[in-house]
Coordinates of C-alpha atoms in Angstrom, one line a residue:
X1 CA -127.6 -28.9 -23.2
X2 CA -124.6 -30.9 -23.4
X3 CA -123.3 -32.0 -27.0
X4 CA -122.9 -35.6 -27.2
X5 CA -119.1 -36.8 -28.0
X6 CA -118.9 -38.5 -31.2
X7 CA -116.6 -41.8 -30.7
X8 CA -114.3 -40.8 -33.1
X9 CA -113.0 -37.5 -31.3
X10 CA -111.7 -39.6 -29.0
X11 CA -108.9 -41.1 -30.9
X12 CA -108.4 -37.4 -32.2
X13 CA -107.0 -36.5 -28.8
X14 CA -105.4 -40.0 -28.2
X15 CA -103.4 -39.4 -31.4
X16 CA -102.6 -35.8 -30.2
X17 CA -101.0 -37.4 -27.2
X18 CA -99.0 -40.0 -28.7
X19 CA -97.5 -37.8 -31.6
X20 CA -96.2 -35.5 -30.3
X21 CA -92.9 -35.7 -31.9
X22 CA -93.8 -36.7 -35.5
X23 CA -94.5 -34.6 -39.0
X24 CA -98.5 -35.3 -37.7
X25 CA -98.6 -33.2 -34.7
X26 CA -99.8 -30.1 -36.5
X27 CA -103.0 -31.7 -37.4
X28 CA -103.1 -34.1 -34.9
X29 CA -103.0 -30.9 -32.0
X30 CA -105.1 -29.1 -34.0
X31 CA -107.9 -31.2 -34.3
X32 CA -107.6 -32.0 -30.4
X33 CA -107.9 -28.9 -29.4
X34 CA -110.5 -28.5 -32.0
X35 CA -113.1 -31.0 -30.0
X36 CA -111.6 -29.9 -26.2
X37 CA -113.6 -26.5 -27.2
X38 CA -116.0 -27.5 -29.4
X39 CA -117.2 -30.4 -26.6
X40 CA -116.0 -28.2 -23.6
X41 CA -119.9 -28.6 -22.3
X42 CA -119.2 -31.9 -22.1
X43 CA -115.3 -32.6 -20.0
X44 CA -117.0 -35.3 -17.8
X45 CA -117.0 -37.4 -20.8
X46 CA -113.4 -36.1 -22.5
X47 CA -111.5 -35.7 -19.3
X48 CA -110.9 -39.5 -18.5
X49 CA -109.5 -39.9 -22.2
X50 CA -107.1 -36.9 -22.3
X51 CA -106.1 -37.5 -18.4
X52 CA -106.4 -41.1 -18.4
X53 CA -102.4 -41.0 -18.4
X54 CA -101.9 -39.1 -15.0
X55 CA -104.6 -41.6 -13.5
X56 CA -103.6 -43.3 -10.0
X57 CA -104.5 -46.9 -9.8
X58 CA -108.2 -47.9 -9.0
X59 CA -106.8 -49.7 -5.7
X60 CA -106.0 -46.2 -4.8
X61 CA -109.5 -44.8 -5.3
X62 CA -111.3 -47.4 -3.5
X63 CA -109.4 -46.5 -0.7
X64 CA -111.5 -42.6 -0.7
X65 CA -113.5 -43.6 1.9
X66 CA -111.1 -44.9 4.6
X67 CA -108.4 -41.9 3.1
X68 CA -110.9 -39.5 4.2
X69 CA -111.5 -40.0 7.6
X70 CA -107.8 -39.7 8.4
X71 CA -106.4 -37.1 10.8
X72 CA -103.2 -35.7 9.1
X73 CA -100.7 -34.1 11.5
X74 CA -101.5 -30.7 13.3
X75 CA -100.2 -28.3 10.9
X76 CA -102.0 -29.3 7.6
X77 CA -105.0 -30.0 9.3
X78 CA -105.1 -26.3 10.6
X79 CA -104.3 -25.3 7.5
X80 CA -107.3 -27.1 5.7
X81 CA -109.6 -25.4 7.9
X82 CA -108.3 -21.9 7.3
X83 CA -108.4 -22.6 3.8
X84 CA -111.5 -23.5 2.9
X85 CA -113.6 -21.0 4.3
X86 CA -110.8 -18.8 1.8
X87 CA -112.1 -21.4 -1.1
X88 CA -115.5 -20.7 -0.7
X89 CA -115.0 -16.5 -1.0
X90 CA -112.4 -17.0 -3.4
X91 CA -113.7 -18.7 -6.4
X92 CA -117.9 -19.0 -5.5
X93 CA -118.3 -16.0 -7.7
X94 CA -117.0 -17.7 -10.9
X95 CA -119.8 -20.7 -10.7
X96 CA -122.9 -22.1 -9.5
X97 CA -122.8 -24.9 -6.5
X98 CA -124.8 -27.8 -7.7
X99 CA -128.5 -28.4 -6.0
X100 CA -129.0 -30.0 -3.4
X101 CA -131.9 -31.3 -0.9
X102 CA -132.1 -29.1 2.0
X103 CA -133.2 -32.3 4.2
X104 CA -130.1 -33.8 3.6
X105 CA -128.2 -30.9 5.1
X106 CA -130.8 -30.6 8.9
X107 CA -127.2 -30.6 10.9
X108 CA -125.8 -27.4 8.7
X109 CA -126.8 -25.2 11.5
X110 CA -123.2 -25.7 12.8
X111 CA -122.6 -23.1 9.8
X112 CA -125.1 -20.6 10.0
X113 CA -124.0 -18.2 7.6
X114 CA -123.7 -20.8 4.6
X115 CA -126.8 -22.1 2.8
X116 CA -127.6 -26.2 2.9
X117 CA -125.9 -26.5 -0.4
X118 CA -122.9 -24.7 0.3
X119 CA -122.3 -26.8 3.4
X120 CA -122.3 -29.5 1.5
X121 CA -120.0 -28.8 -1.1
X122 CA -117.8 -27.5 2.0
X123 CA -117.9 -30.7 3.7
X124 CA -117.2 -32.8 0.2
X125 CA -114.0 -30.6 -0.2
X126 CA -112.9 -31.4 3.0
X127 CA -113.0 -35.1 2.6
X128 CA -111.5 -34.4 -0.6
X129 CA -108.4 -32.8 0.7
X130 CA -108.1 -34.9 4.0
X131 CA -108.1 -38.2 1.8
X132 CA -105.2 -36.2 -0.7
X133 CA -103.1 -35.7 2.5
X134 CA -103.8 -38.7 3.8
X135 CA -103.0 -40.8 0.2
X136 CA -98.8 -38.8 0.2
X137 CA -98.4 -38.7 4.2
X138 CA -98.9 -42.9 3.3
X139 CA -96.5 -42.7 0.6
X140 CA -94.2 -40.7 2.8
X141 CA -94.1 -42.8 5.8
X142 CA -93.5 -45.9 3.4
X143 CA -90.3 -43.9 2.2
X144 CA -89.5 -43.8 5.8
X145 CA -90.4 -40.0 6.3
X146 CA -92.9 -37.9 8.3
X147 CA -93.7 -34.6 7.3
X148 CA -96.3 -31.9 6.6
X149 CA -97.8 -32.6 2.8
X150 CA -100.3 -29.6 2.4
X151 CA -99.7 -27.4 -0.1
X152 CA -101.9 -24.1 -0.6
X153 CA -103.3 -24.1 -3.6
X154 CA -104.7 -27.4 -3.5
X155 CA -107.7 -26.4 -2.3
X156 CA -109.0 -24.4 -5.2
X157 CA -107.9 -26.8 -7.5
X158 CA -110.3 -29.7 -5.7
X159 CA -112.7 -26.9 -5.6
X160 CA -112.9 -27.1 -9.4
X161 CA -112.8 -30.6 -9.3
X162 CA -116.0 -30.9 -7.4
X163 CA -117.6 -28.5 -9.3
X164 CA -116.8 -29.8 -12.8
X165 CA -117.2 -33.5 -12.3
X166 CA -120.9 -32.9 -10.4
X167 CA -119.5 -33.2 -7.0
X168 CA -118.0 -37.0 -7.3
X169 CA -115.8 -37.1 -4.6
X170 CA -113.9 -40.2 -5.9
X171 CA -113.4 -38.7 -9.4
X172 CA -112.2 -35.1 -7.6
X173 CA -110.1 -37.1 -5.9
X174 CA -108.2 -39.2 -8.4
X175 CA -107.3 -36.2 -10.4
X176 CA -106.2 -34.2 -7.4
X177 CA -103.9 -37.2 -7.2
X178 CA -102.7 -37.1 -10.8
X179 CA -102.2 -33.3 -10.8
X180 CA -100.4 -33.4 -8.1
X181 CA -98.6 -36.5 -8.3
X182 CA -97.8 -36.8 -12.0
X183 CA -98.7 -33.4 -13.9
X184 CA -97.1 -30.9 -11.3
X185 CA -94.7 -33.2 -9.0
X186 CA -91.7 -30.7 -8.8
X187 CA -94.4 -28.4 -7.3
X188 CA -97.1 -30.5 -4.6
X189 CA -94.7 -33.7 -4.0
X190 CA -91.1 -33.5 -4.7
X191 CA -90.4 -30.2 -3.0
X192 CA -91.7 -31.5 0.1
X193 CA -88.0 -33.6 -0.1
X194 CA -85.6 -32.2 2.9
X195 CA -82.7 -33.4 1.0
X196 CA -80.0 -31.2 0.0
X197 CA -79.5 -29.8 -3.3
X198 CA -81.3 -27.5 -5.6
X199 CA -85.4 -27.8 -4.9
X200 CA -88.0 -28.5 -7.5
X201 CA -89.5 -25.1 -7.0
X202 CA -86.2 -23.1 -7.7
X203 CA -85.8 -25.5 -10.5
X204 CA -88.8 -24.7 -12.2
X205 CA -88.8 -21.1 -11.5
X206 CA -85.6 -21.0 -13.4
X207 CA -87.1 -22.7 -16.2
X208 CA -89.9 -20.7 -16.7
X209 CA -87.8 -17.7 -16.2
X210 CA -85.9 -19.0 -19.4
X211 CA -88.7 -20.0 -21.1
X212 CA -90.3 -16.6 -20.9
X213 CA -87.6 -14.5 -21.3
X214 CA -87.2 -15.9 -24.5
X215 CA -90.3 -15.2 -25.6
X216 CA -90.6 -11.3 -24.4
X217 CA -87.5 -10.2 -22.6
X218 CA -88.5 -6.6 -22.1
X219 CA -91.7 -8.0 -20.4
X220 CA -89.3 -9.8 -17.9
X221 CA -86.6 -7.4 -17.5
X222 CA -89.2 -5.4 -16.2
X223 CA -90.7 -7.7 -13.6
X224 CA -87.7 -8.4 -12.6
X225 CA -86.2 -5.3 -12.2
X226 CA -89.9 -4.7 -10.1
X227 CA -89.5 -7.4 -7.8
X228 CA -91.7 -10.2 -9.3
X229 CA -89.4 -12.2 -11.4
X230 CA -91.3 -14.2 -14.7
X231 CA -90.0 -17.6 -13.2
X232 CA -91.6 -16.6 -9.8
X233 CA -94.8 -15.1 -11.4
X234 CA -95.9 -18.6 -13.1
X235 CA -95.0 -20.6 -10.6
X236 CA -98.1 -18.9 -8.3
X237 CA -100.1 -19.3 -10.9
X238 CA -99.3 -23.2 -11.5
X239 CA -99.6 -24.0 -7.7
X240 CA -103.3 -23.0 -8.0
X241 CA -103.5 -24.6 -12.1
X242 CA -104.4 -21.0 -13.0
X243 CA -107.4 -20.6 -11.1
X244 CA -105.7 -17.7 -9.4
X245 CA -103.8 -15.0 -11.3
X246 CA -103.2 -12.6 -8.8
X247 CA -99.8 -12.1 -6.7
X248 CA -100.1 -10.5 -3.6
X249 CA -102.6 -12.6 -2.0
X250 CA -105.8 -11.4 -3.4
X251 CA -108.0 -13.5 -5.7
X252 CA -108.3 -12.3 -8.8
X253 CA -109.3 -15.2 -11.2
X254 CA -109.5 -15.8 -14.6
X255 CA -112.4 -16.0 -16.2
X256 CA -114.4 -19.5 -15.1
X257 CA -114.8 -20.9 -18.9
X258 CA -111.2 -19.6 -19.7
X259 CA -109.6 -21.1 -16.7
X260 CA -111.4 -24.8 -17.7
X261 CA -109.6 -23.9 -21.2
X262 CA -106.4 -24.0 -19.3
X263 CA -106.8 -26.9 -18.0
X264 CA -107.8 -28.8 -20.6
X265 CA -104.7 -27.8 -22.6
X266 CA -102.2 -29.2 -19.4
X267 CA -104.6 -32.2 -19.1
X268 CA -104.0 -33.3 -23.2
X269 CA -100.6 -32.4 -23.5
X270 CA -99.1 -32.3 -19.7
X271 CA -96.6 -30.3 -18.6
X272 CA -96.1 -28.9 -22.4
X273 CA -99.2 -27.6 -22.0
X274 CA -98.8 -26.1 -18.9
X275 CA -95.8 -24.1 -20.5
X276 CA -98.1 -23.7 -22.9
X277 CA -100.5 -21.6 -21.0
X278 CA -98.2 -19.8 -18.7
X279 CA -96.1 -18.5 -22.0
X280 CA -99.8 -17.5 -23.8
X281 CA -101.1 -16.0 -20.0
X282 CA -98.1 -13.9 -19.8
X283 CA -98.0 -13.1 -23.6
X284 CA -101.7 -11.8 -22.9
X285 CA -99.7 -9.0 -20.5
X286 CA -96.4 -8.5 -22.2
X287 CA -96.5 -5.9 -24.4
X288 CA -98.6 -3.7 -21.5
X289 CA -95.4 -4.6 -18.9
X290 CA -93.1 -3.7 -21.3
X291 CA -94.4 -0.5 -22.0
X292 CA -94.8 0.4 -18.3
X293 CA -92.5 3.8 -18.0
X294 CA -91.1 3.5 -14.6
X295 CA -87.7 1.7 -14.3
X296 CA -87.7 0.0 -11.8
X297 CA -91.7 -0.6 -12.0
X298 CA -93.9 -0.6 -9.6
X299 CA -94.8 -3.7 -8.0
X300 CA -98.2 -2.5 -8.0
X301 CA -98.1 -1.8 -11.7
X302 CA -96.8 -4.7 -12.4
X303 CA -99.9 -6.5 -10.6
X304 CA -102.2 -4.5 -11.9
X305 CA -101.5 -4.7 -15.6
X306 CA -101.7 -8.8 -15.4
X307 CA -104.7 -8.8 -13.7
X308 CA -106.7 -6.2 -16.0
X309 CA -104.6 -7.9 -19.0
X310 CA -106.0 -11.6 -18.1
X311 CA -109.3 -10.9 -16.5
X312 CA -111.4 -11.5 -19.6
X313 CA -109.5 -13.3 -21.9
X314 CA -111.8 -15.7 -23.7
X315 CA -111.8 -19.3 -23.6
X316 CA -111.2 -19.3 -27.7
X317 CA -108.0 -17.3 -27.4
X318 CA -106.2 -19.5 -24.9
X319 CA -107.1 -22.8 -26.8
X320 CA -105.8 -20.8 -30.2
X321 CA -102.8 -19.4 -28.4
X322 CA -102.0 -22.7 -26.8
X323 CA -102.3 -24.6 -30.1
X324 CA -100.0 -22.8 -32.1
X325 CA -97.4 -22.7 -29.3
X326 CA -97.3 -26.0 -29.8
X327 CA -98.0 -26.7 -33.7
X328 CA -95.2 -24.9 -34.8
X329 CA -93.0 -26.3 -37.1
X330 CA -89.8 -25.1 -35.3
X331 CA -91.4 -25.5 -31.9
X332 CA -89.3 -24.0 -29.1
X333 CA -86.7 -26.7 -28.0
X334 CA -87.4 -26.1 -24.3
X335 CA -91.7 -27.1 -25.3
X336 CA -89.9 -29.8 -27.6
X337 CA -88.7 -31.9 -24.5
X338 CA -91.5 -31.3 -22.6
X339 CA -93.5 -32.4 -25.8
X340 CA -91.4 -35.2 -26.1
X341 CA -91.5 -36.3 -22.0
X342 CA -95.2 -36.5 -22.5
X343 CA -95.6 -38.7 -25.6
X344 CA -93.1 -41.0 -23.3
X345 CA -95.6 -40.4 -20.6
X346 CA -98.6 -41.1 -22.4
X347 CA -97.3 -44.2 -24.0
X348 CA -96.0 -45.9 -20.3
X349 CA -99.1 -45.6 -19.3
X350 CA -100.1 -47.7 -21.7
X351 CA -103.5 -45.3 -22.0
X352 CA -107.4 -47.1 -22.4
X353 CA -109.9 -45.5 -24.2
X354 CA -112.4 -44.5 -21.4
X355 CA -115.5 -42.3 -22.4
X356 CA -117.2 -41.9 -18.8
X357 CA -115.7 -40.5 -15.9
X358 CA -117.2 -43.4 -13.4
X359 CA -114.7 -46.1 -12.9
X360 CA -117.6 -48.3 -11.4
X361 CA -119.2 -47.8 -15.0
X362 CA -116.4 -48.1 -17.2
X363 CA -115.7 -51.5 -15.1
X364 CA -119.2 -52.7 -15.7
X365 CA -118.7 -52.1 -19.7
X366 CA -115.4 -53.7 -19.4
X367 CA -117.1 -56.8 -18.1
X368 CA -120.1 -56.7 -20.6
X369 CA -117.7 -56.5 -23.1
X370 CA -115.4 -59.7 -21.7
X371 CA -118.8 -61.3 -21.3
X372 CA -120.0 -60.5 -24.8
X373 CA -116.9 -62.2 -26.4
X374 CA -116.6 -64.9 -24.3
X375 CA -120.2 -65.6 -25.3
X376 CA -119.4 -65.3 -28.9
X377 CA -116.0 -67.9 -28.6
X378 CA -118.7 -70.5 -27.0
X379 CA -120.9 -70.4 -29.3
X380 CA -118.4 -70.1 -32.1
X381 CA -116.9 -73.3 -30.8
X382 CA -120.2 -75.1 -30.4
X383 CA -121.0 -74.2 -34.3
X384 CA -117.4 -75.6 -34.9
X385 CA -117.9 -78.5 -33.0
X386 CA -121.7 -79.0 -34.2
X387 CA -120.1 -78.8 -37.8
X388 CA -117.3 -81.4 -37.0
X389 CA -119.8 -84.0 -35.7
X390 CA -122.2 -83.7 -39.3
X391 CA -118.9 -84.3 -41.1
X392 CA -118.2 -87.3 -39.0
X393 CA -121.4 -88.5 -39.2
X394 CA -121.7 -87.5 -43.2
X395 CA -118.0 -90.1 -43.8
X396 CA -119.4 -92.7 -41.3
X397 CA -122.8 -93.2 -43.9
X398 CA -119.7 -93.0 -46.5
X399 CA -118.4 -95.8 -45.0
X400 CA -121.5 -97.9 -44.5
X401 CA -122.9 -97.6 -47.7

């Protein structure tokens, strides 16, 4: 049973966007992450508030359909269909695909090893992905370039998508779009660039190599000295948003719940609090790498005390983690900017309270509401213009008598 959202906990989490930088973002973080878990039953209602300022244009989303049924170029169209197949096996086992009526599905048979229901989630994340590529090859070929746009990792992430926001392929979509696009550009968009210089991937692997070794060096000096450098390490997880924690290409995941926490932390305060969760994931593990005897470690060891150290990390933790990364009164300069980029962020956008996550519906009570107080102007003026005529009429039976 899903708890309803009161209205007020909305402004709770617009404020915690929007302060970021003043004496009020203790409480104001605080109580925002207070309601993210408290209503975490309930993200098709909190999402469109606390992402609302990564949100593409609704021109782009009415454009889903005809995005969709674009071919994109040979290589990330093979690499769609490789991947997922890889979706399915990879996160199936942390969730339950939604219902749906077997005579919907009679052509299926083209996959007989996947059940009506899986199909059609299958065929749903396609679309979803094909209309993703389709949306940045368009933005590409505007900027006068043609290249491959895929990036692994997407898939999962619309997987989730699909899954939390009941299979909506327009809603899976627009976020796709603002994770991509606005929450994690260096990462799905900007290191696609061929231009010279420095790329956004080395970029932010050097930040977070920074960032980390700040917090526990002996935890990185031994990853690095094992071959899986901090910087590198977070990087794999945020090209998946931390629905896969593993490094060598398995698929070891956190737990489902846990990794939703994660998300709703980088969806409220953006790229702070994807620092946010990488420092607290990798906290989770430190003191178990630093610890770890060999010198140089073992790659293997290395893997294998994240994995066991994250698998069942509760939801609670990461939000309590997160939040006092980034309540601190002295919060670490490098979160400081990022803290500070967002509230910029948040504020450009110019953000709208929006309490459902169908556009089509938060249109119609946008128009209800223009209606309602057009209504109410009318009839004001007609009572202002009904009570100017009785005081004409009341001075002209002044005059005559």
């Amino acid at each position: 049973m899903k708890h309803q959202v009161p209205d007020s906990r909305y402004n709770v989490l617009l404020d915690a966007q929007r302060d970021c930088q003043t004496a009020l973002r203790k409480n104001h973080v605080s109580a925002a992450v207070n309601v993210l878990y408290h209503f975490s039953d309930n993200r098709t209602s909190l999402w469109p508030t606390v992402f609302a300022w990564a949100q593409p244009s609704k021109k782009l989303r009415s454009q889903y359909k005809d995005l969709a049924e674009i071919i994109p170029c040979e290589k990330d169209k093979k690499q769609i269909e490789r991947d997922i197949p890889r979706t399915r096996h990879w996160l199936s086992r942390n969730h339950k695909y939604h219902s749906v009526d077997v005579e919907e599905c009679k052509d299926c048979s083209e996959e007989p090893s996947l059940t009506a229901e899986e199909w059609k989630n299958e065929k749903k994340l396609k679309r979803v992905l094909l209309a993703y590529v389709a949306s940045i090859e368009k933005k590409c070929v505007s900027a006068g370039e043609k290249r491959s746009v895929y990036v692994q990792g997407i898939n999962g992430i619309a997987f989730v998508l699909l899954d939390v926001l009941n299979g909506n392929e327009e809603d899976a979509f627009t976020y796709l779009r603002g994770i991509c696009t606005n929450l994690l550009p260096e990462l799905f968009v900007e290191n696609l660039s061929e231009s010279s210089g420095q790329s956004g991937l080395t970029k932010m692997s050097n930040f977070y190599e920074k960032l980390l070794c700040d917090f526990y060096p002996e935890a990185c000096k031994k990853c690095k000295q094992g071959g899986i450098p901090a910087g590198t390490l977070a990087i794999k997880w945020m090209l998946t948003l931390f629905s896969n924690i593993s490094f060598c290409g398995g698929d070891d995941s956190l737990m489902y719940g846990t990794m939703l926490a994660a998300w709703d932390i980088c969806f409220l305060m953006g790229r702070a609090g994807v620092a946010a969760v990488v420092v607290t994931l990798f906290g989770f593990a430190a003191p178990k790498l630093a610890a770890i005897k060999e010198t140089p470690a073992m790659v293997e060891d290395i893997v294998d005390v994240i994995q066991a150290s994250l698998r069942q990390v509760p939801d609670a933790m990461l939000y309590n983690k997160c939040a006092d990364l980034l309540i601190q009164e002295k919060v670490h300069p490098m979160l400081g900017e990022l803290l500070s980029s967002h509230e910029k962020a948040v504020r450009k956008s110019q953000v709208k309270l929006r309490r459902k996550v169908s556009y089509e519906t938060t249109y119609a009570e946008v128009v209800k509401t223009k209606y309602t107080l057009e209504k109410q102007v009318c009839e004001k003026s007609a009572e202002e213009s009904a009570l100017e005529e009785k005081k004409s009429n009341m001075k002209a039976e002044e005059t005559v008598g």
